[in-house]
GROMACS .gro file of C-alpha atoms in nm:
model
  438
    1MET     CA    1   4.055  -4.068   1.454
    2LYS     CA    2   4.062  -3.862   1.774
    3PHE     CA    3   3.758  -3.863   2.001
    4THR     CA    4   3.726  -3.482   1.978
    5THR     CA    5   3.720  -3.502   1.599
    6ILE     CA    6   3.444  -3.764   1.608
    7VAL     CA    7   3.240  -3.546   1.846
    8SER     CA    8   3.287  -3.248   1.619
    9LEU     CA    9   3.175  -3.445   1.314
   10LEU     CA   10   2.870  -3.579   1.495
   11ALA     CA   11   2.777  -3.227   1.602
   12SER     CA   12   2.804  -3.105   1.244
   13VAL     CA   13   2.587  -3.388   1.115
   14THR     CA   14   2.328  -3.324   1.386
   15ALA     CA   15   2.318  -2.952   1.311
   16ALA     CA   16   2.284  -3.019   0.940
   17ALA     CA   17   2.001  -3.264   1.004
   18LYS     CA   18   1.818  -3.011   1.220
   19CYS     CA   19   1.850  -2.750   0.949
   20LYS     CA   20   1.747  -2.978   0.664
   21PRO     CA   21   1.454  -2.820   0.481
   22ARG     CA   22   1.118  -2.977   0.557
   23TYR     CA   23   1.063  -3.015   0.185
   24PRO     CA   24   1.324  -3.037  -0.092
   25VAL     CA   25   1.245  -2.688  -0.219
   26ASP     CA   26   1.153  -2.513   0.108
   27ASN     CA   27   1.425  -2.343   0.310
   28THR     CA   28   1.204  -2.108   0.507
   29HIS     CA   29   1.204  -2.338   0.808
   30CYS     CA   30   1.570  -2.303   0.902
   31PRO     CA   31   1.842  -2.040   0.879
   32ASP     CA   32   2.020  -2.004   0.548
   33THR     CA   33   2.338  -2.202   0.513
   34GLY     CA   34   2.626  -2.004   0.657
   35SER     CA   35   2.397  -1.770   0.852
   36PRO     CA   36   2.431  -1.854   1.221
   37VAL     CA   37   2.137  -1.801   1.454
   38GLY     CA   38   2.184  -1.475   1.638
   39ASN     CA   39   2.120  -1.366   1.994
   40VAL     CA   40   1.893  -1.067   1.944
   41LYS     CA   41   1.790  -0.878   2.255
   42THR     CA   42   1.447  -0.721   2.226
   43GLY     CA   43   1.357  -0.369   2.326
   44PHE     CA   44   1.194  -0.510   2.639
   45GLU     CA   45   1.513  -0.688   2.744
   46ASN     CA   46   1.712  -0.368   2.699
   47TRP     CA   47   1.446  -0.170   2.886
   48LEU     CA   48   1.486  -0.407   3.180
   49GLU     CA   49   1.856  -0.330   3.179
   50MET     CA   50   1.775   0.041   3.184
   51MET     CA   51   1.570  -0.015   3.501
   52LYS     CA   52   1.896  -0.079   3.686
   53SER     CA   53   1.985   0.289   3.645
   54PRO     CA   54   1.900   0.530   3.929
   55ASP     CA   55   1.776   0.769   3.660
   56PHE     CA   56   1.500   0.534   3.542
   57ASP     CA   57   1.150   0.678   3.575
   58PHE     CA   58   0.983   0.462   3.838
   59LYS     CA   59   0.738   0.737   3.935
   60SER     CA   60   0.522   0.724   3.623
   61ASN     CA   61   0.194   0.541   3.597
   62TYR     CA   62   0.246   0.302   3.305
   63GLY     CA   63  -0.020   0.178   3.064
   64PHE     CA   64   0.066  -0.110   2.830
   65ILE     CA   65  -0.055  -0.171   2.473
   66THR     CA   66   0.034  -0.531   2.413
   67ASN     CA   67  -0.067  -0.889   2.335
   68PRO     CA   68   0.071  -1.243   2.393
   69THR     CA   69   0.382  -1.180   2.180
   70ALA     CA   70   0.541  -0.957   2.445
   71VAL     CA   71   0.733  -1.226   2.633
   72ASN     CA   72   1.074  -1.248   2.793
   73ARG     CA   73   1.334  -1.521   2.736
   74ASP     CA   74   1.148  -1.751   2.974
   75LEU     CA   75   0.827  -1.709   2.771
   76VAL     CA   76   0.666  -1.515   3.055
   77HIS     CA   77   0.452  -1.221   2.945
   78GLU     CA   78   0.624  -0.895   3.032
   79VAL     CA   79   0.318  -0.752   3.208
   80ASP     CA   80   0.284  -1.066   3.422
   81TYR     CA   81   0.656  -1.048   3.499
   82LEU     CA   82   0.658  -0.677   3.586
   83VAL     CA   83   0.350  -0.710   3.808
   84ALA     CA   84   0.490  -1.016   3.988
   85GLU     CA   85   0.825  -0.846   4.041
   86ASN     CA   86   0.658  -0.518   4.140
   87LYS     CA   87   0.893  -0.340   3.899
   88LEU     CA   88   0.661  -0.063   3.784
   89LYS     CA   89   0.328   0.095   3.870
   90ILE     CA   90   0.112  -0.044   3.589
   91VAL     CA   91  -0.236   0.109   3.584
   92GLY     CA   92  -0.395  -0.061   3.284
   93VAL     CA   93  -0.354  -0.262   2.966
   94VAL     CA   94  -0.500  -0.213   2.618
   95GLY     CA   95  -0.530  -0.515   2.391
   96PRO     CA   96  -0.528  -0.493   2.007
   97GLU     CA   97  -0.716  -0.715   1.762
   98HIS     CA   98  -0.735  -1.070   1.908
   99GLY     CA   99  -0.704  -0.926   2.258
  100PHE     CA  100  -0.447  -0.889   2.533
  101ARG     CA  101  -0.441  -1.265   2.592
  102GLY     CA  102  -0.506  -1.357   2.227
  103ALA     CA  103  -0.847  -1.514   2.281
  104ALA     CA  104  -1.032  -1.367   1.979
  105GLN     CA  105  -1.031  -1.475   1.615
  106ALA     CA  106  -0.979  -1.225   1.331
  107GLY     CA  107  -1.240  -0.950   1.337
  108GLU     CA  108  -1.401  -1.073   1.660
  109SER     CA  109  -1.485  -0.838   1.945
  110LEU     CA  110  -1.408  -0.935   2.303
  111GLY     CA  111  -1.765  -0.840   2.393
  112ALA     CA  112  -1.682  -0.587   2.663
  113ALA     CA  113  -1.524  -0.242   2.672
  114THR     CA  114  -1.319  -0.336   2.979
  115TYR     CA  115  -1.263  -0.639   3.195
  116ARG     CA  116  -1.047  -0.739   3.490
  117ASP     CA  117  -0.750  -0.962   3.405
  118VAL     CA  118  -0.751  -1.247   3.656
  119ILE     CA  119  -0.373  -1.299   3.643
  120THR     CA  120  -0.265  -0.943   3.717
  121ASN     CA  121  -0.588  -0.787   3.847
  122LEU     CA  122  -0.535  -0.505   3.596
  123THR     CA  123  -0.814  -0.341   3.399
  124VAL     CA  124  -0.789  -0.438   3.032
  125TYR     CA  125  -0.938  -0.215   2.762
  126ASP     CA  126  -1.051  -0.348   2.423
  127GLY     CA  127  -0.844  -0.136   2.186
  128TYR     CA  128  -0.986  -0.319   1.886
  129ALA     CA  129  -1.317  -0.144   1.958
  130PHE     CA  130  -1.154   0.202   1.938
  131THR     CA  131  -1.201   0.377   1.605
  132ASN     CA  132  -1.033   0.712   1.671
  133GLY     CA  133  -0.767   0.883   1.877
  134SER     CA  134  -1.017   1.035   2.119
  135GLN     CA  135  -1.122   0.691   2.239
  136TRP     CA  136  -0.760   0.602   2.301
  137ALA     CA  137  -0.704   0.930   2.484
  138ASN     CA  138  -1.010   0.866   2.702
  139ALA     CA  139  -0.880   0.520   2.794
  140PHE     CA  140  -0.536   0.660   2.881
  141ASN     CA  141  -0.693   0.929   3.098
  142LYS     CA  142  -0.936   0.687   3.260
  143MET     CA  143  -0.657   0.452   3.367
  144GLU     CA  144  -0.456   0.760   3.481
  145ALA     CA  145  -0.148   0.662   3.280
  146ASP     CA  146   0.140   0.904   3.237
  147THR     CA  147   0.343   0.685   3.001
  148LEU     CA  148   0.222   0.436   2.742
  149VAL     CA  149   0.432   0.134   2.645
  150PHE     CA  150   0.375  -0.041   2.311
  151ASP     CA  151   0.516  -0.391   2.264
  152ILE     CA  152   0.360  -0.613   1.996
  153GLN     CA  153   0.524  -0.837   1.736
  154ASP     CA  154   0.451  -0.714   1.382
  155VAL     CA  155   0.484  -0.926   1.065
  156GLY     CA  156   0.601  -0.665   0.812
  157ALA     CA  157   0.289  -0.604   0.600
  158ARG     CA  158   0.089  -0.281   0.583
  159PHE     CA  159  -0.246  -0.454   0.631
  160TYR     CA  160  -0.154  -0.623   0.959
  161THR     CA  161  -0.353  -0.421   1.210
  162TYR     CA  162  -0.105  -0.394   1.496
  163ILE     CA  163   0.092  -0.108   1.343
  164TRP     CA  164  -0.232   0.088   1.302
  165THR     CA  165  -0.323   0.013   1.662
  166MET     CA  166   0.011   0.180   1.739
  167TYR     CA  167  -0.069   0.473   1.511
  168ASP     CA  168  -0.413   0.530   1.666
  169ALA     CA  169  -0.263   0.500   2.014
  170MET     CA  170   0.000   0.761   1.919
  171VAL     CA  171  -0.277   0.998   1.811
  172GLY     CA  172  -0.447   0.932   2.144
  173ALA     CA  173  -0.123   0.996   2.329
  174ALA     CA  174  -0.090   1.331   2.149
  175LEU     CA  175  -0.447   1.428   2.243
  176ALA     CA  176  -0.394   1.323   2.605
  177LYS     CA  177  -0.037   1.461   2.621
  178LYS     CA  178   0.117   1.131   2.729
  179LYS     CA  179   0.468   0.996   2.678
  180PHE     CA  180   0.490   0.699   2.442
  181ILE     CA  181   0.753   0.422   2.456
  182VAL     CA  182   0.796   0.158   2.186
  183LEU     CA  183   0.984  -0.160   2.281
  184ASP     CA  184   1.120  -0.272   1.947
  185ARG     CA  185   1.103  -0.625   1.805
  186PRO     CA  186   1.229  -0.776   1.476
  187ASN     CA  187   1.053  -0.752   1.145
  188PRO     CA  188   1.022  -1.129   1.092
  189VAL     CA  189   1.069  -1.107   0.714
  190GLY     CA  190   1.377  -0.887   0.741
  191GLY     CA  191   1.432  -0.520   0.687
  192LEU     CA  192   1.579  -0.508   0.337
  193VAL     CA  193   1.286  -0.550   0.100
  194VAL     CA  194   1.040  -0.270   0.025
  195ASP     CA  195   0.768  -0.368  -0.220
  196GLY     CA  196   0.414  -0.299  -0.330
  197ALA     CA  197   0.205   0.009  -0.389
  198THR     CA  198   0.189   0.292  -0.138
  199LEU     CA  199  -0.152   0.344   0.016
  200GLN     CA  200  -0.362   0.634  -0.113
  201LEU     CA  201  -0.556   0.810   0.161
  202GLN     CA  202  -0.895   0.760  -0.006
  203ASN     CA  203  -0.844   0.388   0.062
  204ALA     CA  204  -0.744   0.434   0.425
  205SER     CA  205  -0.890   0.196   0.684
  206PHE     CA  206  -0.781   0.001   0.989
  207ILE     CA  207  -0.571  -0.221   0.759
  208GLY     CA  208  -0.387   0.087   0.634
  209ARG     CA  209  -0.419   0.432   0.788
  210ARG     CA  210  -0.137   0.616   0.615
  211GLU     CA  211   0.087   0.624   0.308
  212ILE     CA  212   0.334   0.337   0.348
  213ALA     CA  213   0.426   0.053   0.114
  214GLN     CA  214   0.255  -0.284   0.124
  215GLN     CA  215   0.578  -0.449   0.244
  216HIS     CA  216   0.746  -0.172   0.441
  217GLY     CA  217   1.066  -0.343   0.556
  218MET     CA  218   1.069  -0.158   0.892
  219THR     CA  219   1.046  -0.245   1.259
  220VAL     CA  220   0.766  -0.106   1.475
  221GLY     CA  221   1.013   0.131   1.637
  222GLU     CA  222   1.120   0.267   1.300
  223LEU     CA  223   0.758   0.299   1.191
  224ALA     CA  224   0.676   0.488   1.510
  225THR     CA  225   0.944   0.747   1.436
  226LEU     CA  226   0.821   0.780   1.077
  227PHE     CA  227   0.460   0.818   1.197
  228ASN     CA  228   0.563   1.081   1.451
  229GLU     CA  229   0.765   1.290   1.208
  230GLU     CA  230   0.575   1.248   0.883
  231PHE     CA  231   0.209   1.176   0.963
  232LEU     CA  232   0.109   1.305   1.306
  233PRO     CA  233   0.190   1.670   1.219
  234ASN     CA  234  -0.079   1.661   0.947
  235GLU     CA  235  -0.322   1.420   1.120
  236VAL     CA  236  -0.673   1.570   1.097
  237GLN     CA  237  -0.759   1.450   1.448
  238LEU     CA  238  -0.491   1.685   1.578
  239ASN     CA  239  -0.600   1.989   1.377
  240ASN     CA  240  -0.741   2.170   1.678
  241THR     CA  241  -0.460   2.086   1.917
  242ALA     CA  242  -0.128   2.255   1.982
  243VAL     CA  243   0.045   1.915   2.012
  244LYS     CA  244   0.132   1.779   1.668
  245LYS     CA  245   0.381   1.513   1.778
  246ILE     CA  246   0.429   1.296   2.082
  247ASP     CA  247   0.709   1.255   2.332
  248LEU     CA  248   0.833   0.932   2.173
  249GLN     CA  249   1.107   0.700   2.297
  250VAL     CA  250   1.205   0.388   2.105
  251ILE     CA  251   1.399   0.125   2.300
  252LYS     CA  252   1.605  -0.042   2.032
  253MET     CA  253   1.701  -0.406   1.997
  254THR     CA  254   2.062  -0.514   2.001
  255GLY     CA  255   2.201  -0.780   1.771
  256TRP     CA  256   1.935  -0.746   1.502
  257GLU     CA  257   2.047  -0.694   1.143
  258ARG     CA  258   1.825  -0.601   0.851
  259SER     CA  259   1.917  -0.920   0.666
  260MET     CA  260   1.779  -1.141   0.944
  261TYR     CA  261   1.468  -1.352   0.914
  262PHE     CA  262   1.296  -1.440   1.239
  263ASP     CA  263   1.446  -1.788   1.270
  264GLN     CA  264   1.790  -1.626   1.269
  265THR     CA  265   1.724  -1.407   1.574
  266GLY     CA  266   1.739  -1.673   1.844
  267LEU     CA  267   1.401  -1.550   1.972
  268PRO     CA  268   1.096  -1.774   2.025
  269TRP     CA  269   0.811  -1.736   1.777
  270ILE     CA  270   0.491  -1.655   1.963
  271ILE     CA  271   0.201  -1.656   1.718
  272PRO     CA  272   0.097  -1.290   1.682
  273SER     CA  273  -0.252  -1.388   1.562
  274PRO     CA  274  -0.443  -1.716   1.518
  275ASN     CA  275  -0.374  -1.737   1.144
  276MET     CA  276  -0.003  -1.654   1.165
  277PRO     CA  277   0.123  -1.986   1.305
  278THR     CA  278   0.485  -1.980   1.182
  279PRO     CA  279   0.749  -1.742   1.046
  280SER     CA  280   0.688  -1.914   0.711
  281THR     CA  281   0.334  -1.775   0.716
  282ALA     CA  282   0.477  -1.427   0.767
  283THR     CA  283   0.710  -1.480   0.470
  284VAL     CA  284   0.420  -1.516   0.225
  285TYR     CA  285   0.168  -1.291   0.400
  286PRO     CA  286   0.261  -0.952   0.242
  287GLY     CA  287   0.133  -1.085  -0.090
  288GLN     CA  288  -0.106  -1.367  -0.012
  289SER     CA  289  -0.335  -1.155   0.203
  290LEU     CA  290  -0.455  -0.990  -0.119
  291PHE     CA  291  -0.668  -1.300  -0.178
  292GLU     CA  292  -0.886  -1.191   0.115
  293GLY     CA  293  -1.037  -0.939  -0.126
  294THR     CA  294  -1.153  -1.213  -0.367
  295ASN     CA  295  -1.388  -1.511  -0.364
  296LEU     CA  296  -1.086  -1.743  -0.326
  297SER     CA  297  -0.998  -1.900   0.006
  298GLU     CA  298  -0.669  -1.763   0.139
  299GLY     CA  299  -0.625  -2.080   0.344
  300ARG     CA  300  -0.794  -1.971   0.665
  301GLY     CA  301  -0.938  -2.278   0.830
  302THR     CA  302  -0.641  -2.493   0.724
  303THR     CA  303  -0.307  -2.570   0.888
  304ARG     CA  304  -0.132  -2.359   0.622
  305PRO     CA  305  -0.315  -2.025   0.609
  306PHE     CA  306  -0.187  -1.792   0.335
  307GLU     CA  307   0.050  -2.062   0.208
  308THR     CA  308  -0.250  -2.211   0.031
  309VAL     CA  309  -0.517  -2.056  -0.192
  310GLY     CA  310  -0.807  -2.213  -0.376
  311ALA     CA  311  -1.179  -2.258  -0.443
  312PRO     CA  312  -1.422  -2.539  -0.534
  313PHE     CA  313  -1.394  -2.454  -0.903
  314MET     CA  314  -1.015  -2.496  -0.918
  315LYS     CA  315  -0.978  -2.872  -0.970
  316ASP     CA  316  -0.853  -3.150  -1.192
  317LEU     CA  317  -0.715  -3.064  -1.539
  318ALA     CA  318  -0.789  -2.694  -1.499
  319LEU     CA  319  -0.586  -2.686  -1.179
  320ASP     CA  320  -0.305  -2.879  -1.344
  321THR     CA  321  -0.294  -2.620  -1.623
  322LEU     CA  322  -0.288  -2.337  -1.368
  323VAL     CA  323   0.006  -2.488  -1.181
  324LYS     CA  324   0.204  -2.545  -1.501
  325THR     CA  325   0.134  -2.189  -1.617
  326LEU     CA  326   0.247  -2.033  -1.289
  327ASN     CA  327   0.562  -2.243  -1.273
  328SER     CA  328   0.641  -2.153  -1.635
  329TYR     CA  329   0.688  -1.791  -1.521
  330LYS     CA  330   0.989  -1.906  -1.315
  331LEU     CA  331   0.911  -1.653  -1.044
  332PRO     CA  332   1.214  -1.613  -0.818
  333GLY     CA  333   1.220  -1.824  -0.505
  334VAL     CA  334   0.880  -1.994  -0.528
  335ILE     CA  335   0.731  -2.314  -0.672
  336PHE     CA  336   0.360  -2.402  -0.689
  337ARG     CA  337   0.194  -2.741  -0.654
  338PRO     CA  338  -0.170  -2.852  -0.675
  339PHE     CA  339  -0.332  -2.885  -0.336
  340TYR     CA  340  -0.675  -3.005  -0.219
  341PHE     CA  341  -0.815  -2.889   0.113
  342THR     CA  342  -1.138  -2.843   0.308
  343PRO     CA  343  -1.142  -2.532   0.529
  344SER     CA  344  -1.281  -2.583   0.879
  345PHE     CA  345  -1.398  -2.222   0.895
  346SER     CA  346  -1.402  -1.896   0.695
  347LYS     CA  347  -1.458  -1.914   0.315
  348PHE     CA  348  -1.591  -2.247   0.186
  349SER     CA  349  -1.611  -2.393   0.536
  350GLY     CA  350  -1.663  -2.769   0.503
  351VAL     CA  351  -1.638  -2.760   0.122
  352GLU     CA  352  -1.361  -2.936  -0.068
  353CYS     CA  353  -1.144  -2.690  -0.261
  354GLY     CA  354  -0.872  -2.733  -0.517
  355GLY     CA  355  -0.593  -2.485  -0.531
  356LEU     CA  356  -0.228  -2.407  -0.485
  357GLN     CA  357   0.032  -2.451  -0.216
  358LEU     CA  358   0.333  -2.223  -0.225
  359TYR     CA  359   0.680  -2.359  -0.156
  360VAL     CA  360   0.937  -2.089  -0.098
  361SER     CA  361   1.262  -2.225  -0.238
  362ASP     CA  362   1.472  -1.913  -0.179
  363ARG     CA  363   1.325  -1.655   0.054
  364ARG     CA  364   1.591  -1.397  -0.030
  365THR     CA  365   1.485  -1.378  -0.394
  366TYR     CA  366   1.116  -1.454  -0.338
  367ARG     CA  367   0.890  -1.151  -0.370
  368PRO     CA  368   0.552  -1.234  -0.214
  369ILE     CA  369   0.365  -0.943  -0.372
  370THR     CA  370   0.486  -1.019  -0.725
  371ALA     CA  371   0.402  -1.388  -0.678
  372ALA     CA  372   0.054  -1.307  -0.545
  373ILE     CA  373  -0.022  -1.067  -0.829
  374ALA     CA  374   0.099  -1.322  -1.085
  375THR     CA  375  -0.131  -1.580  -0.925
  376LEU     CA  376  -0.429  -1.343  -0.912
  377SER     CA  377  -0.396  -1.233  -1.273
  378THR     CA  378  -0.348  -1.589  -1.399
  379ILE     CA  379  -0.649  -1.721  -1.208
  380ARG     CA  380  -0.855  -1.425  -1.332
  381ASN     CA  381  -0.762  -1.503  -1.692
  382GLN     CA  382  -0.803  -1.880  -1.665
  383PHE     CA  383  -1.129  -1.878  -1.467
  384PRO     CA  384  -1.308  -1.561  -1.587
  385ALA     CA  385  -1.655  -1.700  -1.519
  386ASN     CA  386  -1.570  -1.807  -1.163
  387PHE     CA  387  -1.317  -1.562  -1.022
  388THR     CA  388  -1.463  -1.250  -0.865
  389ILE     CA  389  -1.341  -0.957  -0.662
  390LEU     CA  390  -1.558  -0.907  -0.355
  391ALA     CA  391  -1.823  -0.639  -0.395
  392THR     CA  392  -1.691  -0.460  -0.084
  393ASN     CA  393  -1.382  -0.372  -0.286
  394SER     CA  394  -1.173  -0.471   0.016
  395ILE     CA  395  -0.898  -0.547  -0.233
  396ASP     CA  396  -0.860  -0.169  -0.273
  397ARG     CA  397  -0.793  -0.133   0.098
  398LEU     CA  398  -0.552  -0.428   0.093
  399SER     CA  399  -0.356  -0.309  -0.211
  400GLY     CA  400  -0.386   0.056  -0.106
  401ASN     CA  401  -0.542   0.185  -0.427
  402THR     CA  402  -0.788   0.104  -0.704
  403LYS     CA  403  -0.528   0.009  -0.964
  404LEU     CA  404  -0.501  -0.361  -0.881
  405ARG     CA  405  -0.877  -0.414  -0.902
  406LYS     CA  406  -0.899  -0.229  -1.233
  407PHE     CA  407  -0.601  -0.412  -1.381
  408LEU     CA  408  -0.748  -0.749  -1.282
  409ASN     CA  409  -1.087  -0.661  -1.427
  410GLU     CA  410  -0.915  -0.564  -1.752
  411GLY     CA  411  -0.723  -0.892  -1.767
  412ALA     CA  412  -0.382  -0.721  -1.744
  413SER     CA  413  -0.066  -0.932  -1.723
  414TYR     CA  414   0.120  -0.949  -1.395
  415PRO     CA  415   0.432  -0.765  -1.528
  416THR     CA  416   0.209  -0.474  -1.625
  417ILE     CA  417   0.061  -0.460  -1.275
  418VAL     CA  418   0.397  -0.492  -1.100
  419SER     CA  419   0.556  -0.220  -1.310
  420SER     CA  420   0.270   0.018  -1.221
  421TYR     CA  421   0.383   0.068  -0.861
  422GLN     CA  422   0.762   0.080  -0.898
  423ALA     CA  423   0.763   0.460  -0.860
  424ASP     CA  424   0.582   0.412  -0.528
  425VAL     CA  425   0.849   0.167  -0.412
  426ALA     CA  426   1.127   0.411  -0.498
  427ALA     CA  427   0.957   0.705  -0.324
  428PHE     CA  428   0.879   0.516  -0.004
  429THR     CA  429   1.228   0.365   0.005
  430GLN     CA  430   1.369   0.716   0.004
  431LEU     CA  431   1.125   0.839   0.270
  432ARG     CA  432   1.188   0.554   0.511
  433SER     CA  433   1.566   0.585   0.480
  434LYS     CA  434   1.554   0.878   0.723
  435TYR     CA  435   1.409   0.659   0.999
  436LEU     CA  436   1.607   0.337   0.981
  437MET     CA  437   1.770   0.255   1.316
  438TYR     CA  438   1.961  -0.061   1.225
   0.00000   0.00000   0.00000
């Protein structure tokens, strides 16, 4: 056998070993067979290329809305890089939930309206404390920005707050008459699947401002164009202003395809929030976050948040029955196993829980919202004396309407619940089709 042939065979074996699923039924940790890892260039990388043009706007005062996910190929934060290279005149930074440097846990405040970043010496504003467009506009005016730049990695679910940080900032940009640039990044769970109910405005909150589907299947750049064309013109905060839309520029990615999952992009995964440690977490999140509206632990305080769910009352033979029931549904692309865990914080901190761990066997057929609803309805029916929906009715804000809560209280089957929002899926799919860029 020739030496080159041996080398080729060894390379193939090594590649196959690297891409071997971590568990026999879990292929979310490596690209699908036959799908080579791409070389996606982010909006930021393409924006850097645009800076080589003599027509680039170097005169503007730039304000950034960003967090630790906005890195270049060398894992250097883009603001740090631009300041060090003296590329642009940056006059301030606004951080979203968890902060500019990612120091805060979910729901935590940074404790100050502004502070001085020791790395860049820039003033950083706590955008998570802003509750309306006027506060954003005031921050933009205070920092004397002409152009705002948004660059944050989203995870593809309506209730992830970063897209609503973008929406609120866009309202602020309209009020302050500022230009708005979005540096696009991949949707880590792909851009093909649209699923879940569309939010109804009476359930609007910071985990869902406007009428989009629970799993929207769009990039932040695409969402920005949809927001600008569909929602800002009828935004009540802009009722008394002549400006109903913003001067929006989306810097597209190159090399990204809608079928791609994050591990196929060639980009490094920077955790977008403390409980989103891997792309596998993002895969299940559009459905599993619904458990935050119940008395069940959604896995916060474990090494597998959202991939696990449970409570102290879900143990032993009852848990075994639950697992067998869920697996009997033969839900596409997912298998359940019993799992015992003790959260280190959040619900049931320090208390042993029994529950489920999800194994995604085929992420292209797996539907996280269907799987989560099937799990919720089955737990509700098997543990009626123990399972409760939180009195805050946060599940209404998560699901976008009151239907899910009412169906669960009535003991409805999961197919009944899933069928109830299919008209929403069809309508939003048609709406978003006008704004797809890839």
